[in-house]
Amino acid sequence: MPLKILFRNSCNIMKQAFLNLLFSLIAFSIAYSIALLTGLQVIQQAVLIAFVIQWFMFIPAFIFQTEKFYDLTGSVTYISVVSYISIQSYSTTNVNLVSILLASCIILWAIRLGSFLFTRIHESGEDKRFKSIKPSPTRFFMTWTLQGMWVSLCSMCALTAIASKNGVIQNEIFYIGMLVFISGFVIEIIADWQKSSFRKNPENKDQFICHGLWYYSRHPNYFGEIILWLGIAIMSFSSLSSWQYITLISPLFTYMLLVYISGVRILEISGMEKWGHLESYQAYVRTTSSLFPYFKLAKKK
């Protein structure tokens, strides 16, 4: 019996390892296939750079069993691919003022988010999402590969626009997109600041935040993230053509990722585990949108 159990466990481990590697291959294939559809070799190179950075950083992360520079690596990768495309485009005189503005929006966002997440994980000591992931080399490798996919798919519309023949086109649509980006960026910053301030107050220990932007949405920071990538897509739209329009998947991919894979789903489960027994939390969940904010009328006393 012990041998049978051992054999069964070994088979399960091997099966899971195979699936992890398969999902990693699929993630890379999706990102690189879309890069091929843009018809621009420089975009294909940028996608390769994004994945190579993740795979390289996975090595020390697994050896030292740490996730502390995972988010920071994601931000550095965004900055790297955007800078690479901008430099390559500059050499062919494609870069104009709005191309620089579009690149700057992504770089500014990456610096802000990367530094925020890096500081937060060092203050908390660990990212609980990785606790069961780090021991498995193939599963941990998959998470790094998925980050390469995230960087590639979210930034590809902007990268394609910057690398296009005439660079980013300046028109009303571009500036509408910039306003949308700024709105999402500001919402994300305010939401993160409000939650960080709430957590730093000792009186709020083991409590949940439900004021400020968090009064109107249970995850306003993720709402801001989706909106800012929608802005990036709008800013890029006029510079794309033919199959390049498929790169506009960016905000939809961000929505799917944050709602169904990493963000909202995990935090909702965690929230119910922590505060699900509280009537106040149950009421908050019932009356507050999970993602898209809406105004609530104050109850009469």
PDB file of C-alpha atoms in Angstrom:
ATOM      1  CA  MET A   1       0.000   0.000   0.000  1.00  0.00           C
ATOM      2  CA  PRO A   2       2.690   2.599   0.855  1.00  0.00           C
ATOM      3  CA  LEU A   3       4.367   1.895  -2.495  1.00  0.00           C
ATOM      4  CA  LYS A   4       1.084   2.390  -4.321  1.00  0.00           C
ATOM      5  CA  ILE A   5       0.474   5.665  -2.535  1.00  0.00           C
ATOM      6  CA  LEU A   6       4.036   6.791  -3.232  1.00  0.00           C
ATOM      7  CA  PHE A   7       3.661   5.879  -6.897  1.00  0.00           C
ATOM      8  CA  ARG A   8       0.316   7.694  -7.124  1.00  0.00           C
ATOM      9  CA  ASN A   9       1.747  10.797  -5.480  1.00  0.00           C
ATOM     10  CA  SER A  10       4.734  10.743  -7.819  1.00  0.00           C
ATOM     11  CA  CYS A  11       2.425  10.495 -10.830  1.00  0.00           C
ATOM     12  CA  ASN A  12       0.340  13.427  -9.562  1.00  0.00           C
ATOM     13  CA  ILE A  13       3.459  15.536  -9.051  1.00  0.00           C
ATOM     14  CA  MET A  14       4.718  14.714 -12.541  1.00  0.00           C
ATOM     15  CA  LYS A  15       1.300  15.433 -14.041  1.00  0.00           C
ATOM     16  CA  GLN A  16       1.106  18.809 -12.285  1.00  0.00           C
ATOM     17  CA  ALA A  17       4.655  19.681 -13.365  1.00  0.00           C
ATOM     18  CA  PHE A  18       3.762  18.842 -16.966  1.00  0.00           C
ATOM     19  CA  LEU A  19       0.641  21.036 -16.802  1.00  0.00           C
ATOM     20  CA  ASN A  20       2.629  23.927 -15.316  1.00  0.00           C
ATOM     21  CA  LEU A  21       5.149  23.755 -18.142  1.00  0.00           C
ATOM     22  CA  LEU A  22       2.350  23.396 -20.697  1.00  0.00           C
ATOM     23  CA  PHE A  23       0.599  26.512 -19.369  1.00  0.00           C
ATOM     24  CA  SER A  24       3.926  28.350 -19.496  1.00  0.00           C
ATOM     25  CA  LEU A  25       4.357  27.349 -23.144  1.00  0.00           C
ATOM     26  CA  ILE A  26       0.790  28.425 -23.950  1.00  0.00           C
ATOM     27  CA  ALA A  27       1.320  31.807 -22.245  1.00  0.00           C
ATOM     28  CA  PHE A  28       4.469  32.445 -24.258  1.00  0.00           C
ATOM     29  CA  SER A  29       2.854  31.223 -27.484  1.00  0.00           C
ATOM     30  CA  ILE A  30      -0.141  33.536 -27.106  1.00  0.00           C
ATOM     31  CA  ALA A  31       2.012  36.605 -26.488  1.00  0.00           C
ATOM     32  CA  TYR A  32       4.492  35.818 -29.259  1.00  0.00           C
ATOM     33  CA  SER A  33       1.730  34.936 -31.751  1.00  0.00           C
ATOM     34  CA  ILE A  34       0.091  38.322 -31.237  1.00  0.00           C
ATOM     35  CA  ALA A  35       3.512  39.943 -31.670  1.00  0.00           C
ATOM     36  CA  LEU A  36       3.853  38.109 -34.997  1.00  0.00           C
ATOM     37  CA  LEU A  37       0.463  39.455 -36.109  1.00  0.00           C
ATOM     38  CA  THR A  38       1.692  43.032 -35.683  1.00  0.00           C
ATOM     39  CA  GLY A  39       4.072  42.445 -38.583  1.00  0.00           C
ATOM     40  CA  LEU A  40       6.840  44.303 -36.745  1.00  0.00           C
ATOM     41  CA  GLN A  41      10.021  42.415 -35.925  1.00  0.00           C
ATOM     42  CA  VAL A  42      10.924  44.887 -33.192  1.00  0.00           C
ATOM     43  CA  ILE A  43       7.715  43.962 -31.322  1.00  0.00           C
ATOM     44  CA  GLN A  44       8.651  40.293 -31.513  1.00  0.00           C
ATOM     45  CA  GLN A  45      12.063  41.191 -30.076  1.00  0.00           C
ATOM     46  CA  ALA A  46      10.452  43.193 -27.265  1.00  0.00           C
ATOM     47  CA  VAL A  47       8.230  40.237 -26.302  1.00  0.00           C
ATOM     48  CA  LEU A  48      11.264  37.949 -26.201  1.00  0.00           C
ATOM     49  CA  ILE A  49      13.043  40.466 -23.974  1.00  0.00           C
ATOM     50  CA  ALA A  50      10.042  40.536 -21.613  1.00  0.00           C
ATOM     51  CA  PHE A  51      10.042  36.753 -21.202  1.00  0.00           C
ATOM     52  CA  VAL A  52      13.823  36.363 -21.000  1.00  0.00           C
ATOM     53  CA  ILE A  53      13.941  38.862 -18.113  1.00  0.00           C
ATOM     54  CA  GLN A  54      11.335  36.807 -16.222  1.00  0.00           C
ATOM     55  CA  TRP A  55      13.091  33.492 -16.854  1.00  0.00           C
ATOM     56  CA  PHE A  56      16.443  34.932 -15.828  1.00  0.00           C
ATOM     57  CA  MET A  57      15.067  36.378 -12.579  1.00  0.00           C
ATOM     58  CA  PHE A  58      13.243  33.139 -11.793  1.00  0.00           C
ATOM     59  CA  ILE A  59      16.609  31.423 -11.193  1.00  0.00           C
ATOM     60  CA  PRO A  60      17.709  33.408  -8.095  1.00  0.00           C
ATOM     61  CA  ALA A  61      14.084  33.677  -6.937  1.00  0.00           C
ATOM     62  CA  PHE A  62      13.756  29.895  -6.825  1.00  0.00           C
ATOM     63  CA  ILE A  63      17.238  29.297  -5.388  1.00  0.00           C
ATOM     64  CA  PHE A  64      16.617  31.695  -2.505  1.00  0.00           C
ATOM     65  CA  GLN A  65      12.873  30.908  -2.315  1.00  0.00           C
ATOM     66  CA  THR A  66      11.821  34.539  -2.465  1.00  0.00           C
ATOM     67  CA  GLU A  67       9.145  36.537  -4.240  1.00  0.00           C
ATOM     68  CA  LYS A  68      10.307  39.896  -2.903  1.00  0.00           C
ATOM     69  CA  PHE A  69      11.506  41.187  -6.276  1.00  0.00           C
ATOM     70  CA  TYR A  70       8.740  39.601  -8.372  1.00  0.00           C
ATOM     71  CA  ASP A  71       6.588  42.736  -8.710  1.00  0.00           C
ATOM     72  CA  LEU A  72       9.629  44.965  -9.049  1.00  0.00           C
ATOM     73  CA  THR A  73      10.873  42.791 -11.920  1.00  0.00           C
ATOM     74  CA  GLY A  74       7.522  43.239 -13.655  1.00  0.00           C
ATOM     75  CA  SER A  75       7.861  47.018 -13.481  1.00  0.00           C
ATOM     76  CA  VAL A  76      11.488  46.919 -14.652  1.00  0.00           C
ATOM     77  CA  THR A  77      10.377  44.773 -17.583  1.00  0.00           C
ATOM     78  CA  TYR A  78       7.751  47.321 -18.623  1.00  0.00           C
ATOM     79  CA  ILE A  79      10.361  50.068 -18.505  1.00  0.00           C
ATOM     80  CA  SER A  80      12.841  47.911 -20.438  1.00  0.00           C
ATOM     81  CA  VAL A  81      10.539  46.990 -23.330  1.00  0.00           C
ATOM     82  CA  VAL A  82       9.107  50.502 -23.675  1.00  0.00           C
ATOM     83  CA  SER A  83      12.614  51.991 -23.626  1.00  0.00           C
ATOM     84  CA  TYR A  84      13.831  49.398 -26.136  1.00  0.00           C
ATOM     85  CA  ILE A  85      11.008  50.166 -28.577  1.00  0.00           C
ATOM     86  CA  SER A  86      11.458  53.928 -28.142  1.00  0.00           C
ATOM     87  CA  ILE A  87      15.200  53.729 -28.780  1.00  0.00           C
ATOM     88  CA  GLN A  88      14.713  51.476 -31.817  1.00  0.00           C
ATOM     89  CA  SER A  89      12.041  53.802 -33.197  1.00  0.00           C
ATOM     90  CA  TYR A  90      14.189  56.868 -32.556  1.00  0.00           C
ATOM     91  CA  SER A  91      16.914  55.336 -34.725  1.00  0.00           C
ATOM     92  CA  THR A  92      14.428  55.245 -37.615  1.00  0.00           C
ATOM     93  CA  THR A  93      13.057  58.747 -36.844  1.00  0.00           C
ATOM     94  CA  ASN A  94       9.589  57.494 -35.916  1.00  0.00           C
ATOM     95  CA  VAL A  95       9.479  59.044 -32.456  1.00  0.00           C
ATOM     96  CA  ASN A  96       7.464  62.242 -31.994  1.00  0.00           C
ATOM     97  CA  LEU A  97       6.172  64.144 -28.987  1.00  0.00           C
ATOM     98  CA  VAL A  98       3.075  62.005 -28.509  1.00  0.00           C
ATOM     99  CA  SER A  99       5.151  58.825 -28.836  1.00  0.00           C
ATOM    100  CA  ILE A 100       7.252  60.117 -25.948  1.00  0.00           C
ATOM    101  CA  LEU A 101       4.095  60.978 -23.996  1.00  0.00           C
ATOM    102  CA  LEU A 102       2.674  57.476 -24.488  1.00  0.00           C
ATOM    103  CA  ALA A 103       5.946  55.830 -23.461  1.00  0.00           C
ATOM    104  CA  SER A 104       6.218  58.165 -20.461  1.00  0.00           C
ATOM    105  CA  CYS A 105       2.720  57.225 -19.247  1.00  0.00           C
ATOM    106  CA  ILE A 106       3.668  53.542 -19.057  1.00  0.00           C
ATOM    107  CA  ILE A 107       7.071  54.227 -17.499  1.00  0.00           C
ATOM    108  CA  LEU A 108       5.560  56.583 -14.898  1.00  0.00           C
ATOM    109  CA  TRP A 109       2.907  53.999 -14.011  1.00  0.00           C
ATOM    110  CA  ALA A 110       5.518  51.204 -13.799  1.00  0.00           C
ATOM    111  CA  ILE A 111       7.800  53.225 -11.503  1.00  0.00           C
ATOM    112  CA  ARG A 112       4.919  54.162  -9.206  1.00  0.00           C
ATOM    113  CA  LEU A 113       3.381  50.694  -8.980  1.00  0.00           C
ATOM    114  CA  GLY A 114       6.704  48.846  -8.799  1.00  0.00           C
ATOM    115  CA  SER A 115       8.051  50.991  -5.969  1.00  0.00           C
ATOM    116  CA  PHE A 116       4.720  50.788  -4.110  1.00  0.00           C
ATOM    117  CA  LEU A 117       4.515  46.982  -4.304  1.00  0.00           C
ATOM    118  CA  PHE A 118       8.221  46.529  -3.551  1.00  0.00           C
ATOM    119  CA  THR A 119       7.909  48.679  -0.418  1.00  0.00           C
ATOM    120  CA  ARG A 120       4.727  46.923   0.665  1.00  0.00           C
ATOM    121  CA  ILE A 121       6.142  43.400   0.414  1.00  0.00           C
ATOM    122  CA  HIS A 122       9.265  44.374   2.363  1.00  0.00           C
ATOM    123  CA  GLU A 123       7.113  45.884   5.095  1.00  0.00           C
ATOM    124  CA  SER A 124       4.842  42.822   5.306  1.00  0.00           C
ATOM    125  CA  GLY A 125       7.721  40.342   4.933  1.00  0.00           C
ATOM    126  CA  GLU A 126       6.058  38.097   2.352  1.00  0.00           C
ATOM    127  CA  ASP A 127       3.429  37.817  -0.357  1.00  0.00           C
ATOM    128  CA  LYS A 128       1.045  35.119   0.863  1.00  0.00           C
ATOM    129  CA  ARG A 129       0.036  34.268  -2.727  1.00  0.00           C
ATOM    130  CA  PHE A 130       3.432  32.623  -3.227  1.00  0.00           C
ATOM    131  CA  LYS A 131       3.561  30.557  -0.035  1.00  0.00           C
ATOM    132  CA  SER A 132       2.423  27.338  -1.705  1.00  0.00           C
ATOM    133  CA  ILE A 133       3.882  28.224  -5.112  1.00  0.00           C
ATOM    134  CA  LYS A 134       7.576  28.785  -4.349  1.00  0.00           C
ATOM    135  CA  PRO A 135       8.494  25.185  -3.388  1.00  0.00           C
ATOM    136  CA  SER A 136       7.429  23.874  -6.808  1.00  0.00           C
ATOM    137  CA  PRO A 137       9.973  24.797  -9.523  1.00  0.00           C
ATOM    138  CA  THR A 138       7.528  24.364 -12.396  1.00  0.00           C
ATOM    139  CA  ARG A 139       4.673  26.218 -10.708  1.00  0.00           C
ATOM    140  CA  PHE A 140       6.948  29.057  -9.632  1.00  0.00           C
ATOM    141  CA  PHE A 141       8.399  29.169 -13.171  1.00  0.00           C
ATOM    142  CA  MET A 142       4.852  29.393 -14.521  1.00  0.00           C
ATOM    143  CA  THR A 143       4.098  32.481 -12.418  1.00  0.00           C
ATOM    144  CA  TRP A 144       7.171  34.228 -13.807  1.00  0.00           C
ATOM    145  CA  THR A 145       6.177  33.234 -17.339  1.00  0.00           C
ATOM    146  CA  LEU A 146       2.668  34.570 -16.763  1.00  0.00           C
ATOM    147  CA  GLN A 147       4.204  37.868 -15.709  1.00  0.00           C
ATOM    148  CA  GLY A 148       6.013  37.958 -19.057  1.00  0.00           C
ATOM    149  CA  MET A 149       2.647  37.422 -20.749  1.00  0.00           C
ATOM    150  CA  TRP A 150       1.106  40.201 -18.619  1.00  0.00           C
ATOM    151  CA  VAL A 151       3.794  42.698 -19.602  1.00  0.00           C
ATOM    152  CA  SER A 152       3.631  41.713 -23.270  1.00  0.00           C
ATOM    153  CA  LEU A 153      -0.142  41.795 -23.722  1.00  0.00           C
ATOM    154  CA  CYS A 154      -0.759  44.949 -21.696  1.00  0.00           C
ATOM    155  CA  SER A 155       1.960  47.030 -23.338  1.00  0.00           C
ATOM    156  CA  MET A 156       1.817  45.646 -26.893  1.00  0.00           C
ATOM    157  CA  CYS A 157      -0.717  48.133 -28.266  1.00  0.00           C
ATOM    158  CA  ALA A 158       1.459  51.020 -27.067  1.00  0.00           C
ATOM    159  CA  LEU A 159       4.665  49.350 -28.254  1.00  0.00           C
ATOM    160  CA  THR A 160       3.108  48.752 -31.678  1.00  0.00           C
ATOM    161  CA  ALA A 161       1.890  52.344 -31.919  1.00  0.00           C
ATOM    162  CA  ILE A 162       5.333  53.725 -31.031  1.00  0.00           C
ATOM    163  CA  ALA A 163       7.054  51.379 -33.485  1.00  0.00           C
ATOM    164  CA  SER A 164       4.611  52.077 -36.339  1.00  0.00           C
ATOM    165  CA  LYS A 165       5.835  53.795 -39.492  1.00  0.00           C
ATOM    166  CA  ASN A 166       4.790  57.298 -38.456  1.00  0.00           C
ATOM    167  CA  GLY A 167       4.949  56.820 -34.720  1.00  0.00           C
ATOM    168  CA  VAL A 168       1.979  57.634 -32.486  1.00  0.00           C
ATOM    169  CA  ILE A 169      -0.638  59.751 -34.270  1.00  0.00           C
ATOM    170  CA  GLN A 170      -1.637  62.971 -32.536  1.00  0.00           C
ATOM    171  CA  ASN A 171      -5.388  63.604 -32.688  1.00  0.00           C
ATOM    172  CA  GLU A 172      -8.458  64.046 -30.483  1.00  0.00           C
ATOM    173  CA  ILE A 173      -8.648  60.312 -29.782  1.00  0.00           C
ATOM    174  CA  PHE A 174      -5.096  60.333 -28.402  1.00  0.00           C
ATOM    175  CA  TYR A 175      -5.891  63.116 -25.921  1.00  0.00           C
ATOM    176  CA  ILE A 176      -9.179  61.466 -24.899  1.00  0.00           C
ATOM    177  CA  GLY A 177      -7.129  58.371 -24.143  1.00  0.00           C
ATOM    178  CA  MET A 178      -4.675  60.422 -22.125  1.00  0.00           C
ATOM    179  CA  LEU A 179      -7.509  61.832 -20.001  1.00  0.00           C
ATOM    180  CA  VAL A 180      -8.808  58.298 -19.428  1.00  0.00           C
ATOM    181  CA  PHE A 181      -5.309  57.143 -18.463  1.00  0.00           C
ATOM    182  CA  ILE A 182      -4.832  60.036 -16.033  1.00  0.00           C
ATOM    183  CA  SER A 183      -8.236  59.312 -14.452  1.00  0.00           C
ATOM    184  CA  GLY A 184      -7.388  55.643 -13.908  1.00  0.00           C
ATOM    185  CA  PHE A 185      -3.879  56.454 -12.689  1.00  0.00           C
ATOM    186  CA  VAL A 186      -5.181  58.961 -10.117  1.00  0.00           C
ATOM    187  CA  ILE A 187      -7.881  56.547  -8.914  1.00  0.00           C
ATOM    188  CA  GLU A 188      -5.301  53.783  -8.433  1.00  0.00           C
ATOM    189  CA  ILE A 189      -2.905  56.066  -6.533  1.00  0.00           C
ATOM    190  CA  ILE A 190      -5.625  57.435  -4.232  1.00  0.00           C
ATOM    191  CA  ALA A 191      -7.042  53.963  -3.534  1.00  0.00           C
ATOM    192  CA  ASP A 192      -3.601  52.537  -2.702  1.00  0.00           C
ATOM    193  CA  TRP A 193      -2.781  55.535  -0.504  1.00  0.00           C
ATOM    194  CA  GLN A 194      -6.078  55.281   1.388  1.00  0.00           C
ATOM    195  CA  LYS A 195      -5.624  51.563   2.071  1.00  0.00           C
ATOM    196  CA  SER A 196      -1.967  51.977   3.096  1.00  0.00           C
ATOM    197  CA  SER A 197      -2.879  54.791   5.496  1.00  0.00           C
ATOM    198  CA  PHE A 198      -5.705  52.684   6.919  1.00  0.00           C
ATOM    199  CA  ARG A 199      -3.399  49.718   7.553  1.00  0.00           C
ATOM    200  CA  LYS A 200      -0.731  51.861   9.208  1.00  0.00           C
ATOM    201  CA  ASN A 201      -3.185  52.992  11.875  1.00  0.00           C
ATOM    202  CA  PRO A 202      -2.936  50.533  14.838  1.00  0.00           C
ATOM    203  CA  GLU A 203      -6.599  51.159  15.665  1.00  0.00           C
ATOM    204  CA  ASN A 204      -7.583  49.551  12.367  1.00  0.00           C
ATOM    205  CA  LYS A 205      -5.834  46.244  13.020  1.00  0.00           C
ATOM    206  CA  ASP A 206      -7.947  43.311  11.784  1.00  0.00           C
ATOM    207  CA  GLN A 207     -10.487  45.765  10.343  1.00  0.00           C
ATOM    208  CA  PHE A 208     -11.548  46.245   6.714  1.00  0.00           C
ATOM    209  CA  ILE A 209     -11.504  49.562   4.876  1.00  0.00           C
ATOM    210  CA  CYS A 210     -14.847  50.905   3.703  1.00  0.00           C
ATOM    211  CA  HIS A 211     -14.321  54.654   3.417  1.00  0.00           C
ATOM    212  CA  GLY A 212     -12.999  56.975   0.707  1.00  0.00           C
ATOM    213  CA  LEU A 213     -12.978  55.299  -2.706  1.00  0.00           C
ATOM    214  CA  TRP A 214     -13.465  51.983  -0.913  1.00  0.00           C
ATOM    215  CA  TYR A 215     -16.969  53.142   0.030  1.00  0.00           C
ATOM    216  CA  TYR A 216     -17.984  53.003  -3.638  1.00  0.00           C
ATOM    217  CA  SER A 217     -16.036  49.901  -4.687  1.00  0.00           C
ATOM    218  CA  ARG A 218     -14.506  46.962  -2.841  1.00  0.00           C
ATOM    219  CA  HIS A 219     -11.508  47.116  -5.193  1.00  0.00           C
ATOM    220  CA  PRO A 220     -11.143  50.688  -6.520  1.00  0.00           C
ATOM    221  CA  ASN A 221      -7.405  50.240  -7.109  1.00  0.00           C
ATOM    222  CA  TYR A 222      -8.115  47.465  -9.618  1.00  0.00           C
ATOM    223  CA  PHE A 223     -10.809  49.590 -11.233  1.00  0.00           C
ATOM    224  CA  GLY A 224      -8.218  52.340 -11.693  1.00  0.00           C
ATOM    225  CA  GLU A 225      -5.778  49.807 -13.181  1.00  0.00           C
ATOM    226  CA  ILE A 226      -8.307  48.685 -15.791  1.00  0.00           C
ATOM    227  CA  ILE A 227      -9.238  52.270 -16.666  1.00  0.00           C
ATOM    228  CA  LEU A 228      -5.628  53.390 -17.146  1.00  0.00           C
ATOM    229  CA  TRP A 229      -4.939  50.495 -19.543  1.00  0.00           C
ATOM    230  CA  LEU A 230      -8.124  51.392 -21.398  1.00  0.00           C
ATOM    231  CA  GLY A 231      -6.606  54.869 -21.732  1.00  0.00           C
ATOM    232  CA  ILE A 232      -3.365  53.408 -23.116  1.00  0.00           C
ATOM    233  CA  ALA A 233      -5.373  51.410 -25.677  1.00  0.00           C
ATOM    234  CA  ILE A 234      -7.314  54.509 -26.770  1.00  0.00           C
ATOM    235  CA  MET A 235      -4.090  56.527 -27.083  1.00  0.00           C
ATOM    236  CA  SER A 236      -2.656  53.790 -29.320  1.00  0.00           C
ATOM    237  CA  PHE A 237      -5.774  53.150 -31.424  1.00  0.00           C
ATOM    238  CA  SER A 238      -5.247  55.613 -34.290  1.00  0.00           C
ATOM    239  CA  SER A 239      -1.695  54.380 -34.926  1.00  0.00           C
ATOM    240  CA  LEU A 240      -2.703  50.753 -35.519  1.00  0.00           C
ATOM    241  CA  SER A 241      -3.798  48.998 -38.681  1.00  0.00           C
ATOM    242  CA  SER A 242      -4.958  45.594 -39.924  1.00  0.00           C
ATOM    243  CA  TRP A 243      -4.068  42.734 -37.516  1.00  0.00           C
ATOM    244  CA  GLN A 244      -2.413  45.202 -35.143  1.00  0.00           C
ATOM    245  CA  TYR A 245      -5.843  46.010 -33.706  1.00  0.00           C
ATOM    246  CA  ILE A 246      -5.700  42.678 -31.869  1.00  0.00           C
ATOM    247  CA  THR A 247      -3.178  44.301 -29.498  1.00  0.00           C
ATOM    248  CA  LEU A 248      -6.078  46.367 -28.114  1.00  0.00           C
ATOM    249  CA  ILE A 249      -6.841  43.297 -25.990  1.00  0.00           C
ATOM    250  CA  SER A 250      -4.849  45.054 -23.247  1.00  0.00           C
ATOM    251  CA  PRO A 251      -7.717  46.415 -21.053  1.00  0.00           C
ATOM    252  CA  LEU A 252      -9.801  43.249 -21.553  1.00  0.00           C
ATOM    253  CA  PHE A 253      -6.842  41.066 -20.559  1.00  0.00           C
ATOM    254  CA  THR A 254      -6.241  43.294 -17.520  1.00  0.00           C
ATOM    255  CA  TYR A 255      -9.900  42.903 -16.521  1.00  0.00           C
ATOM    256  CA  MET A 256      -9.819  39.110 -16.903  1.00  0.00           C
ATOM    257  CA  LEU A 257      -6.523  38.863 -14.996  1.00  0.00           C
ATOM    258  CA  LEU A 258      -7.574  41.058 -12.078  1.00  0.00           C
ATOM    259  CA  VAL A 259     -11.125  39.764 -11.729  1.00  0.00           C
ATOM    260  CA  TYR A 260     -10.844  36.045 -12.435  1.00  0.00           C
ATOM    261  CA  ILE A 261      -7.220  35.050 -11.801  1.00  0.00           C
ATOM    262  CA  SER A 262      -5.051  37.039  -9.401  1.00  0.00           C
ATOM    263  CA  GLY A 263      -6.698  40.072  -7.845  1.00  0.00           C
ATOM    264  CA  VAL A 264     -10.371  40.312  -6.961  1.00  0.00           C
ATOM    265  CA  ARG A 265     -11.049  36.568  -6.745  1.00  0.00           C
ATOM    266  CA  ILE A 266      -8.233  35.904  -4.258  1.00  0.00           C
ATOM    267  CA  LEU A 267      -8.970  38.965  -2.126  1.00  0.00           C
ATOM    268  CA  GLU A 268     -12.687  38.211  -1.989  1.00  0.00           C
ATOM    269  CA  ILE A 269     -11.965  34.731  -0.642  1.00  0.00           C
ATOM    270  CA  SER A 270      -9.462  36.148   1.846  1.00  0.00           C
ATOM    271  CA  GLY A 271     -11.921  38.847   2.925  1.00  0.00           C
ATOM    272  CA  MET A 272     -14.661  36.314   3.650  1.00  0.00           C
ATOM    273  CA  GLU A 273     -12.221  34.211   5.681  1.00  0.00           C
ATOM    274  CA  LYS A 274     -11.206  37.227   7.785  1.00  0.00           C
ATOM    275  CA  TRP A 275     -14.446  39.172   8.176  1.00  0.00           C
ATOM    276  CA  GLY A 276     -17.203  36.981   6.746  1.00  0.00           C
ATOM    277  CA  HIS A 277     -18.589  36.403  10.241  1.00  0.00           C
ATOM    278  CA  LEU A 278     -19.120  40.155  10.742  1.00  0.00           C
ATOM    279  CA  GLU A 279     -22.540  41.613   9.928  1.00  0.00           C
ATOM    280  CA  SER A 280     -20.907  44.887   8.959  1.00  0.00           C
ATOM    281  CA  TYR A 281     -18.738  43.147   6.368  1.00  0.00           C
ATOM    282  CA  GLN A 282     -21.674  41.159   5.016  1.00  0.00           C
ATOM    283  CA  ALA A 283     -23.602  44.420   4.605  1.00  0.00           C
ATOM    284  CA  TYR A 284     -20.581  46.034   2.927  1.00  0.00           C
ATOM    285  CA  VAL A 285     -20.361  43.182   0.412  1.00  0.00           C
ATOM    286  CA  ARG A 286     -24.106  43.321  -0.287  1.00  0.00           C
ATOM    287  CA  THR A 287     -24.266  47.076  -0.849  1.00  0.00           C
ATOM    288  CA  THR A 288     -20.904  47.777  -2.504  1.00  0.00           C
ATOM    289  CA  SER A 289     -19.849  46.935  -6.032  1.00  0.00           C
ATOM    290  CA  SER A 290     -17.018  44.427  -6.315  1.00  0.00           C
ATOM    291  CA  LEU A 291     -15.195  46.493  -8.952  1.00  0.00           C
ATOM    292  CA  PHE A 292     -17.049  49.229 -10.841  1.00  0.00           C
ATOM    293  CA  PRO A 293     -17.926  52.005  -8.384  1.00  0.00           C
ATOM    294  CA  TYR A 294     -21.391  53.476  -8.000  1.00  0.00           C
ATOM    295  CA  PHE A 295     -22.730  56.118  -5.677  1.00  0.00           C
ATOM    296  CA  LYS A 296     -24.722  54.922  -2.686  1.00  0.00           C
ATOM    297  CA  LEU A 297     -27.296  57.000  -0.889  1.00  0.00           C
ATOM    298  CA  ALA A 298     -26.489  57.476   2.774  1.00  0.00           C
ATOM    299  CA  LYS A 299     -28.953  55.727   5.067  1.00  0.00           C
ATOM    300  CA  LYS A 300     -31.134  57.885   7.251  1.00  0.00           C
ATOM    301  CA  LYS A 301     -30.545  57.484  10.936  1.00  0.00           C
TER     302      LYS A 301
END
